[in-house]
XYZ file of C-alpha atoms in Angstrom:
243
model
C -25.099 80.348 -64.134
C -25.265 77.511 -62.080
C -26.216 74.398 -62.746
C -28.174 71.193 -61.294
C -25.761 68.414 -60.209
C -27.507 65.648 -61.870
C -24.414 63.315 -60.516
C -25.032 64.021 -57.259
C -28.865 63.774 -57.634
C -28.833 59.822 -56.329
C -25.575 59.839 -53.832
C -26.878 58.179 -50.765
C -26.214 60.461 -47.567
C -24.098 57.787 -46.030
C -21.544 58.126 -48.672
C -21.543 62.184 -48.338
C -17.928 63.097 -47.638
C -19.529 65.958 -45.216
C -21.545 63.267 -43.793
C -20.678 63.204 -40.287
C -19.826 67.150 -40.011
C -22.416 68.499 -41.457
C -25.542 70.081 -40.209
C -27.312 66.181 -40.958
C -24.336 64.980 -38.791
C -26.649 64.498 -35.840
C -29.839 62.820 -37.964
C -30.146 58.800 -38.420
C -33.039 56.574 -40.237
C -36.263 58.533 -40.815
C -34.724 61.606 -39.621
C -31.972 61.641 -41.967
C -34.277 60.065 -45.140
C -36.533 63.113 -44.736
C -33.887 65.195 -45.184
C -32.541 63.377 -48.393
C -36.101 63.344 -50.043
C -35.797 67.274 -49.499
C -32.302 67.758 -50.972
C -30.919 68.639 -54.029
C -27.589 69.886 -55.493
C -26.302 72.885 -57.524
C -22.698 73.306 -58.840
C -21.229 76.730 -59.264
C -17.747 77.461 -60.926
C -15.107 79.661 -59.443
C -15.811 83.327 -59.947
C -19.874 83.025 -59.637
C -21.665 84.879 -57.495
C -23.978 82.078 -55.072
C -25.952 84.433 -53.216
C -26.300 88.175 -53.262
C -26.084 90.644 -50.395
C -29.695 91.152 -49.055
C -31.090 88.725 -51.287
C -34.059 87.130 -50.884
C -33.252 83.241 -49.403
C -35.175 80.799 -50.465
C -33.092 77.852 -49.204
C -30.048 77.108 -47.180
C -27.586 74.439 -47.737
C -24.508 72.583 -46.976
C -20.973 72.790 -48.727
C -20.185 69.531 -50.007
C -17.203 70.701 -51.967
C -15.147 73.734 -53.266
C -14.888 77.185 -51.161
C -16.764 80.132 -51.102
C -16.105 83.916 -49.934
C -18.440 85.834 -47.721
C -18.261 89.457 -48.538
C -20.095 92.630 -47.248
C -20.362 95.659 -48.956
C -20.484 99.552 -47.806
C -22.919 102.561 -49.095
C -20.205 103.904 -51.197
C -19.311 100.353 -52.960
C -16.251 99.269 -51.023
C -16.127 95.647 -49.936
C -14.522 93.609 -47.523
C -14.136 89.665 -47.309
C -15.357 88.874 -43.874
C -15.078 84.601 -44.235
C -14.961 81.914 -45.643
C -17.248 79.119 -46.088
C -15.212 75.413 -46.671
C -16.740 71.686 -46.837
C -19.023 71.413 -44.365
C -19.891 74.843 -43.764
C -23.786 76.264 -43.863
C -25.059 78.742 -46.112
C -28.205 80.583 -44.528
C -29.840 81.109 -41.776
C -33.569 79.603 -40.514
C -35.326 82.510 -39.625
C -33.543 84.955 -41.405
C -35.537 85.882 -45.140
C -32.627 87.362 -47.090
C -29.153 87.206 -47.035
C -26.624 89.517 -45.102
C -23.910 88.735 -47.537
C -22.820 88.134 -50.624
C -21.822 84.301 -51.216
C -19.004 83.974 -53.776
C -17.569 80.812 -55.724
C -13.748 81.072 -54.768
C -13.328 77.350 -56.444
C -16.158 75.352 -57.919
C -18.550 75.113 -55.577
C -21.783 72.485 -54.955
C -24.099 73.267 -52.169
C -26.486 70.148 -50.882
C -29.675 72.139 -50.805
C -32.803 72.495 -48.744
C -35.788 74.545 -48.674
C -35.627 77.051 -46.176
C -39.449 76.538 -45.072
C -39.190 72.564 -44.652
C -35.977 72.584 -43.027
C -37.154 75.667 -40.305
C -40.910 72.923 -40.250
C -38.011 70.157 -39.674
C -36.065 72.030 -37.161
C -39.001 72.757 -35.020
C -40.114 68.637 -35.027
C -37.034 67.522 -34.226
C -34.924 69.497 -31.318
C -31.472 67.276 -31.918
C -31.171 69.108 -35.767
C -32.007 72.582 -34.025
C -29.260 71.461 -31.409
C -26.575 70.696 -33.885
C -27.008 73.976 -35.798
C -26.700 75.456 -32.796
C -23.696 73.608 -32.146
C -22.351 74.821 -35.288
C -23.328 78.502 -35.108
C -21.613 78.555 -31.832
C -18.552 77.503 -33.706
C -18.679 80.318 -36.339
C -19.029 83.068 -33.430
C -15.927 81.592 -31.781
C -13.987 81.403 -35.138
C -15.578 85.180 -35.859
C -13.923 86.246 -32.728
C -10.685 84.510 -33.329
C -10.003 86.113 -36.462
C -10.948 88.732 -34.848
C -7.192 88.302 -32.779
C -5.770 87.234 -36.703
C -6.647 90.455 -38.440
C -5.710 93.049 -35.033
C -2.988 91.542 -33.341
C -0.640 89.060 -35.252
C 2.218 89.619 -37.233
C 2.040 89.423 -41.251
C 3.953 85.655 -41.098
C 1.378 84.378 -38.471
C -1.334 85.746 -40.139
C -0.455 83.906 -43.510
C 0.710 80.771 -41.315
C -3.024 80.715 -39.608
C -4.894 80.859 -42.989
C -2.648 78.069 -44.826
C -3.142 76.131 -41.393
C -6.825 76.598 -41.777
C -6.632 75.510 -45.058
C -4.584 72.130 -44.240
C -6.672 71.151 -41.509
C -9.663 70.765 -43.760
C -7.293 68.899 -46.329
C -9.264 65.711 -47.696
C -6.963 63.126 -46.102
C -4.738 62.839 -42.960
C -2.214 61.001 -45.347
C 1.765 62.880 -45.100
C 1.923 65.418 -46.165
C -0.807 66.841 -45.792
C -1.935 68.433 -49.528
C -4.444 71.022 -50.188
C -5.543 73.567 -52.645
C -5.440 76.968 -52.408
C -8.994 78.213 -52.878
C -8.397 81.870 -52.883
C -5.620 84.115 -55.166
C -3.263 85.828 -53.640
C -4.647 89.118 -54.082
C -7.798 87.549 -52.345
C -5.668 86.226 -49.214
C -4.493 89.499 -49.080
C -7.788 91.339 -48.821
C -8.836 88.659 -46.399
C -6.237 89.341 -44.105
C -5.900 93.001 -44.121
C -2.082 92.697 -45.917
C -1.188 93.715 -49.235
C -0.004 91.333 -52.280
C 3.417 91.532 -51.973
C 3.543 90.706 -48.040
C 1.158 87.815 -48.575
C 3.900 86.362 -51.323
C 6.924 87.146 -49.406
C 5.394 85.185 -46.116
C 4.869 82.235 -48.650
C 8.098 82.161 -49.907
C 9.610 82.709 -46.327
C 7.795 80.013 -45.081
C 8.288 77.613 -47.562
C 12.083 78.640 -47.114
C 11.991 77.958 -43.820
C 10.430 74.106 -44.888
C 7.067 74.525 -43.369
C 5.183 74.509 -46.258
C 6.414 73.507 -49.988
C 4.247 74.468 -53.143
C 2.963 72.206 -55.792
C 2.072 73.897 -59.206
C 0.323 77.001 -59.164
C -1.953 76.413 -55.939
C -0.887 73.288 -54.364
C 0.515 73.255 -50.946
C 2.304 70.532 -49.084
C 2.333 69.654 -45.526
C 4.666 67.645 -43.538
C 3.923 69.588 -40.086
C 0.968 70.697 -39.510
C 1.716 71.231 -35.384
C 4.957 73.458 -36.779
C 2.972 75.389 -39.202
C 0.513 75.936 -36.163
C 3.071 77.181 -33.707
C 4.286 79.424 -36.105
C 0.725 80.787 -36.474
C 1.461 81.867 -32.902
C -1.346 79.490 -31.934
C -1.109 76.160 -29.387
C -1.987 72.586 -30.156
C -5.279 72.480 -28.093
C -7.650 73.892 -30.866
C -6.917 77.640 -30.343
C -6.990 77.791 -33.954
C -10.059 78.301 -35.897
C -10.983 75.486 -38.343
């Protein structure tokens, strides 16, 4: 079940890690305090189902920390992980009553919450929040689309070296290496990218072989290189790569 946040119930938006890549990134002074006197956080541990598919959505939100899975589901119960939702990210959509998929905790997970009604009444009074979600949406269909080129055309190594690059680049500091947790299992990675479990834990160990990554306890992973890692993703340096 989750739970309220009452630790988070007083952080002052300036402080918010997400702060300035967040939906709110755009919003300053009143703008920005209207939003805080409509928030409110909610932690969820790994394994916890956030939203359900077709679920009536009363809110949407913000990932402050943790990652979640996005999953769709067919008539006959199969399932496929179709994204991933990492610091930053937004859950929900204004306009848009119930949820098209299923929101998963991969790690613990808190969401910075508003109601879906004020923040649609919000979006309408001030055009520069509609702009950045816009902004941001635009994003998602250009990441959509390059995974997309991830699941169809790359080798098994590149698609592994994408994911652990997508990974890195949200790590919480640029200090070297760059250190990050895995948020998913490897039998999870391996759904996500279409490989089996075994391929997805050869690729790590050839990889980290081959000094591009190293591994610290059980889901750890180390970073000297990010712009190697990348190349090996079969992707260039000038944001080709989905964050």
């Amino acid at each position: 079940m989750s739970r309220i946040d009452l630790s988070l119930a007083t952080v002052d938006c300036a402080a918010c890690p997400i702060r300035h890549r967040a939906v709110c990134a755009s919003c300053e002074g009143e703008d920005l305090a209207r939003l805080a006197a409509m928030k409110s956080y909610r932690t969820w541990k790994a394994g916890e189902t956030i939203v359900l598919e077709g679920q009536a959505l009363s809110f949407v939100a913000s990932v402050v920390e943790g990652c979640a899975t996005l999953t769709r589901s067919l008539e006959d119960g199969r399932m496929q992980m179709v994204g991933l939702l990492m610091p930053s990210d937004f859950v929900g959509r204004p306009g848009r009553t119930t949820a098209p998929y299923e929101v998963t905790a991969a790690t613990k997970v808190t969401l910075c919450m508003f109601d879906r009604r004020a923040f649609e009444r919000m979006m309408t009074e001030t055009p520069h929040l509609a702009g950045r979600l816009l902004e941001m949406s635009l994003d998602e269909l250009d990441a959509a689309r390059d995974w997309m080129l991830v699941l169809g055309r790359k080798t098994a190594r590149e698609k592994v070296a994408t994911l652990l690059a997508i990974i890195l680049r949200r790590a919480p500091t640029a200090a070297r290496p760059l250190r990050a947790e895995l948020p998913l299992t490897r039998e999870a990675m391996a759904a996500y990218l279409g490989l089996t479990i075994e391929t997805v834990s050869r690729q790590m160990t050839a990889l980290r072989k081959d000094g591009l990554i190293r591994l610290d306890g059980a889901r750890g992973i180390l970073c000297e290189d990010l712009a190697a890692l990348i190349a090996e993703a079969g992707d260039d340096g000038d944001g080709a790569l989905l964050t």
